[in-house]
């Protein structure tokens, strides 16, 4: 009997395990395998013109078959560059019966605005994202640019108030002195100090005539403050502005072509990861900026979270290095990373250091560059390491590119650290790269070009003046081809070793308003390894392309 009972119990447990096995496997596989793919499309948005101060941001959420998703939350963000690039939450809106979500938005500055619409997903629907742009030239509100005539008084008011306070203290001190001397003069003889004569004026009461000298001095000081703060600024000539970048007009006339370069997408890594409740997972990156390929592995620079991620064999992201925000090895806000051999190097802006790490995420060294003097704080935007271990760094705040040895000693500098308008200078140096011969290539965002320099720092040529808008990073492959990410065009533009334009990778849809629901949305860093091109898009994630020959 006991044997039969035992057998029935074992059979029951075994049956339950078999029944639960499929659900356990489905849970282990994660919600991303089972959730239905969704499409989020930013609706066409005309540029803001005239006196209008509010625009309506709209996006439509549908399934892969085109069926609208109703009552789903869509969050709208704006790409902000205040204190580093980040997504500024504008608000959340639920989709209607057509799958459209709308949100009124009031731009706070004129110019181009990049809007990100994001659906976090849930237990059944996969996350989706879209970006679109519009230009606002509407003037700011009246209360923001109104002049109340207080600009000039603000310059001298602190001086005048300070002088008044000093004068009041002086008058008060005079009153105290006279009161004390009067008390001493009226005191009995026994309390008089021997040998100390009492002035006759001490017995006199305080009158306006006695304080008139102090009032006269106060008046003179006030007249002097008014003259220095009001008269001189109104007669002084305005100081000449700083020399801006002298960019030829043709540099703004970008040649938009539909000529694609021979490249095929072989892998994508999402730019954000969510759980079943639509919340970001711990391994989800926050505006990643760069990628390197080293020892057969891929490493992602997670900029806003101050860490480095690696791509696992199954295409997932895993943390290997998470820096202390206040430590000397912090990589918070870093946007440039490169590799040499079995080491990767990160240009860290917090302390201006270069962090060297191995493939396991261990910090091997921290290089402190001996920076020359500059008017603004050092802001590294690009890094490259030579075969000897010397380190090239670009400085976006002080337009220059510097070469240091492996201990941080300065070797040479290209650029004066200011916009001089010279033909061989920089305006806004960003990503940098070295070719097989040691030639240096610098992407200059404000000059709309890539500048080539010899290993000794001598200017060679400029590339892409008529084909680039805002270049961010540059990479060179084994054939000498030059790959450039363009933030505005949302493409990777390819040039031959002779500088001729070859084609584009990741063409954005040719639609009014620049709506894009797939592909490159905000490309930044890139890496070439063999016939593989790795592009890090700060919004869409990482794209891996297999390169072909020239078209």
PDB file of N, CA and C in Angstrom, residues 249-292:
ATOM      1  N   UNK A 249      30.253  79.111 -47.791  1.00  0.00           N
ATOM      2  CA  UNK A 249      28.821  78.899 -47.912  1.00  0.00           C
ATOM      3  C   UNK A 249      28.501  77.527 -48.488  1.00  0.00           C
ATOM      4  N   UNK A 250      29.397  76.990 -49.330  1.00  0.00           N
ATOM      5  CA  UNK A 250      29.125  75.690 -49.921  1.00  0.00           C
ATOM      6  C   UNK A 250      29.094  74.586 -48.883  1.00  0.00           C
ATOM      7  N   UNK A 251      29.724  74.823 -47.701  1.00  0.00           N
ATOM      8  CA  UNK A 251      29.742  73.788 -46.677  1.00  0.00           C
ATOM      9  C   UNK A 251      28.349  73.546 -46.120  1.00  0.00           C
ATOM     10  N   UNK A 252      27.464  74.517 -46.203  1.00  0.00           N
ATOM     11  CA  UNK A 252      26.114  74.345 -45.695  1.00  0.00           C
ATOM     12  C   UNK A 252      25.197  73.702 -46.739  1.00  0.00           C
ATOM     13  N   UNK A 253      25.616  73.671 -47.981  1.00  0.00           N
ATOM     14  CA  UNK A 253      24.799  73.085 -49.034  1.00  0.00           C
ATOM     15  C   UNK A 253      25.161  71.606 -49.152  1.00  0.00           C
ATOM     16  N   UNK A 254      24.594  70.817 -48.247  1.00  0.00           N
ATOM     17  CA  UNK A 254      24.919  69.400 -48.194  1.00  0.00           C
ATOM     18  C   UNK A 254      24.299  68.681 -49.380  1.00  0.00           C
ATOM     19  N   UNK A 255      25.086  67.847 -49.995  1.00  0.00           N
ATOM     20  CA  UNK A 255      24.597  67.048 -51.113  1.00  0.00           C
ATOM     21  C   UNK A 255      23.877  65.830 -50.572  1.00  0.00           C
ATOM     22  N   UNK A 256      22.553  65.855 -50.551  1.00  0.00           N
ATOM     23  CA  UNK A 256      21.752  64.730 -50.091  1.00  0.00           C
ATOM     24  C   UNK A 256      21.554  63.783 -51.263  1.00  0.00           C
ATOM     25  N   UNK A 257      22.064  62.578 -51.140  1.00  0.00           N
ATOM     26  CA  UNK A 257      22.014  61.623 -52.230  1.00  0.00           C
ATOM     27  C   UNK A 257      21.328  60.346 -51.783  1.00  0.00           C
ATOM     28  N   UNK A 258      20.670  59.675 -52.716  1.00  0.00           N
ATOM     29  CA  UNK A 258      20.066  58.389 -52.416  1.00  0.00           C
ATOM     30  C   UNK A 258      20.963  57.246 -52.886  1.00  0.00           C
ATOM     31  N   UNK A 259      22.242  57.533 -53.059  1.00  0.00           N
ATOM     32  CA  UNK A 259      23.191  56.539 -53.540  1.00  0.00           C
ATOM     33  C   UNK A 259      23.710  55.727 -52.359  1.00  0.00           C
ATOM     34  N   UNK A 260      23.214  54.513 -52.137  1.00  0.00           N
ATOM     35  CA  UNK A 260      23.632  53.751 -50.959  1.00  0.00           C
ATOM     36  C   UNK A 260      24.991  53.109 -51.150  1.00  0.00           C
ATOM     37  N   UNK A 261      25.671  52.940 -50.033  1.00  0.00           N
ATOM     38  CA  UNK A 261      26.939  52.214 -50.040  1.00  0.00           C
ATOM     39  C   UNK A 261      26.646  50.727 -49.827  1.00  0.00           C
ATOM     40  N   UNK A 262      27.524  49.893 -50.351  1.00  0.00           N
ATOM     41  CA  UNK A 262      27.305  48.449 -50.288  1.00  0.00           C
ATOM     42  C   UNK A 262      27.575  47.943 -48.879  1.00  0.00           C
ATOM     43  N   UNK A 263      26.525  47.896 -48.052  1.00  0.00           N
ATOM     44  CA  UNK A 263      26.634  47.423 -46.673  1.00  0.00           C
ATOM     45  C   UNK A 263      25.325  46.770 -46.285  1.00  0.00           C
ATOM     46  N   UNK A 264      25.417  45.708 -45.490  1.00  0.00           N
ATOM     47  CA  UNK A 264      24.240  44.940 -45.082  1.00  0.00           C
ATOM     48  C   UNK A 264      24.210  44.823 -43.566  1.00  0.00           C
ATOM     49  N   UNK A 265      23.043  45.069 -42.974  1.00  0.00           N
ATOM     50  CA  UNK A 265      22.892  44.930 -41.529  1.00  0.00           C
ATOM     51  C   UNK A 265      22.892  43.447 -41.166  1.00  0.00           C
ATOM     52  N   UNK A 266      23.786  43.074 -40.244  1.00  0.00           N
ATOM     53  CA  UNK A 266      23.854  41.677 -39.814  1.00  0.00           C
ATOM     54  C   UNK A 266      23.476  41.507 -38.345  1.00  0.00           C
ATOM     55  N   UNK A 267      23.431  42.604 -37.579  1.00  0.00           N
ATOM     56  CA  UNK A 267      23.051  42.504 -36.162  1.00  0.00           C
ATOM     57  C   UNK A 267      22.642  43.874 -35.654  1.00  0.00           C
ATOM     58  N   UNK A 268      21.679  43.894 -34.749  1.00  0.00           N
ATOM     59  CA  UNK A 268      21.263  45.131 -34.082  1.00  0.00           C
ATOM     60  C   UNK A 268      21.117  44.851 -32.591  1.00  0.00           C
ATOM     61  N   UNK A 269      21.481  45.837 -31.786  1.00  0.00           N
ATOM     62  CA  UNK A 269      21.309  45.794 -30.335  1.00  0.00           C
ATOM     63  C   UNK A 269      20.433  46.976 -29.961  1.00  0.00           C
ATOM     64  N   UNK A 270      19.274  46.769 -29.318  1.00  0.00           N
ATOM     65  CA  UNK A 270      18.371  47.897 -29.022  1.00  0.00           C
ATOM     66  C   UNK A 270      19.039  48.964 -28.159  1.00  0.00           C
ATOM     67  N   UNK A 271      18.579  50.186 -28.343  1.00  0.00           N
ATOM     68  CA  UNK A 271      19.120  51.303 -27.571  1.00  0.00           C
ATOM     69  C   UNK A 271      18.558  51.394 -26.173  1.00  0.00           C
ATOM     70  N   UNK A 272      17.469  50.672 -25.890  1.00  0.00           N
ATOM     71  CA  UNK A 272      16.923  50.634 -24.533  1.00  0.00           C
ATOM     72  C   UNK A 272      16.206  49.312 -24.348  1.00  0.00           C
ATOM     73  N   UNK A 273      16.223  48.801 -23.118  1.00  0.00           N
ATOM     74  CA  UNK A 273      15.637  47.509 -22.792  1.00  0.00           C
ATOM     75  C   UNK A 273      14.613  47.700 -21.681  1.00  0.00           C
ATOM     76  N   UNK A 274      13.469  47.027 -21.792  1.00  0.00           N
ATOM     77  CA  UNK A 274      12.408  47.159 -20.791  1.00  0.00           C
ATOM     78  C   UNK A 274      11.963  45.779 -20.318  1.00  0.00           C
ATOM     79  N   UNK A 275      11.323  45.764 -19.152  1.00  0.00           N
ATOM     80  CA  UNK A 275      10.771  44.529 -18.624  1.00  0.00           C
ATOM     81  C   UNK A 275       9.293  44.414 -19.013  1.00  0.00           C
ATOM     82  N   UNK A 276       8.581  43.474 -18.390  1.00  0.00           N
ATOM     83  CA  UNK A 276       7.178  43.244 -18.740  1.00  0.00           C
ATOM     84  C   UNK A 276       6.274  44.409 -18.366  1.00  0.00           C
ATOM     85  N   UNK A 277       6.737  45.269 -17.468  1.00  0.00           N
ATOM     86  CA  UNK A 277       5.932  46.412 -17.057  1.00  0.00           C
ATOM     87  C   UNK A 277       6.350  47.703 -17.759  1.00  0.00           C
ATOM     88  N   UNK A 278       7.237  47.591 -18.738  1.00  0.00           N
ATOM     89  CA  UNK A 278       7.650  48.753 -19.502  1.00  0.00           C
ATOM     90  C   UNK A 278       8.734  49.592 -18.854  1.00  0.00           C
ATOM     91  N   UNK A 279       9.318  49.121 -17.767  1.00  0.00           N
ATOM     92  CA  UNK A 279      10.378  49.867 -17.090  1.00  0.00           C
ATOM     93  C   UNK A 279      11.732  49.460 -17.634  1.00  0.00           C
ATOM     94  N   UNK A 280      12.677  50.404 -17.618  1.00  0.00           N
ATOM     95  CA  UNK A 280      14.021  50.114 -18.091  1.00  0.00           C
ATOM     96  C   UNK A 280      14.679  49.077 -17.194  1.00  0.00           C
ATOM     97  N   UNK A 281      15.352  48.115 -17.796  1.00  0.00           N
ATOM     98  CA  UNK A 281      16.052  47.091 -17.037  1.00  0.00           C
ATOM     99  C   UNK A 281      17.387  47.637 -16.542  1.00  0.00           C
ATOM    100  N   UNK A 282      18.004  46.987 -15.543  1.00  0.00           N
ATOM    101  CA  UNK A 282      19.304  47.479 -15.043  1.00  0.00           C
ATOM    102  C   UNK A 282      20.393  47.509 -16.107  1.00  0.00           C
ATOM    103  N   UNK A 283      20.322  46.632 -17.097  1.00  0.00           N
ATOM    104  CA  UNK A 283      21.346  46.598 -18.141  1.00  0.00           C
ATOM    105  C   UNK A 283      21.011  47.485 -19.327  1.00  0.00           C
ATOM    106  N   UNK A 284      19.910  48.210 -19.262  1.00  0.00           N
ATOM    107  CA  UNK A 284      19.541  49.086 -20.367  1.00  0.00           C
ATOM    108  C   UNK A 284      20.480  50.291 -20.408  1.00  0.00           C
ATOM    109  N   UNK A 285      21.057  50.598 -21.565  1.00  0.00           N
ATOM    110  CA  UNK A 285      21.940  51.773 -21.654  1.00  0.00           C
ATOM    111  C   UNK A 285      21.146  53.073 -21.666  1.00  0.00           C
ATOM    112  N   UNK A 286      21.842  54.148 -21.366  1.00  0.00           N
ATOM    113  CA  UNK A 286      21.248  55.485 -21.377  1.00  0.00           C
ATOM    114  C   UNK A 286      22.086  56.372 -22.293  1.00  0.00           C
ATOM    115  N   UNK A 287      21.638  56.524 -23.515  1.00  0.00           N
ATOM    116  CA  UNK A 287      22.325  57.298 -24.554  1.00  0.00           C
ATOM    117  C   UNK A 287      23.782  56.857 -24.708  1.00  0.00           C
ATOM    118  N   UNK A 288      24.024  55.591 -25.064  1.00  0.00           N
ATOM    119  CA  UNK A 288      25.406  55.141 -25.296  1.00  0.00           C
ATOM    120  C   UNK A 288      26.024  55.911 -26.453  1.00  0.00           C
ATOM    121  N   UNK A 289      27.350  56.137 -26.380  1.00  0.00           N
ATOM    122  CA  UNK A 289      27.980  57.036 -27.342  1.00  0.00           C
ATOM    123  C   UNK A 289      29.003  56.369 -28.243  1.00  0.00           C
ATOM    124  N   UNK A 290      29.634  55.274 -27.812  1.00  0.00           N
ATOM    125  CA  UNK A 290      30.730  54.726 -28.606  1.00  0.00           C
ATOM    126  C   UNK A 290      30.797  53.219 -28.446  1.00  0.00           C
ATOM    127  N   UNK A 291      31.545  52.569 -29.346  1.00  0.00           N
ATOM    128  CA  UNK A 291      31.688  51.120 -29.345  1.00  0.00           C
ATOM    129  C   UNK A 291      33.084  50.771 -29.849  1.00  0.00           C
ATOM    130  N   UNK A 292      33.677  49.707 -29.299  1.00  0.00           N
ATOM    131  CA  UNK A 292      34.954  49.193 -29.783  1.00  0.00           C
ATOM    132  C   UNK A 292      34.852  47.680 -29.893  1.00  0.00           C
TER     133      UNK A 292
END
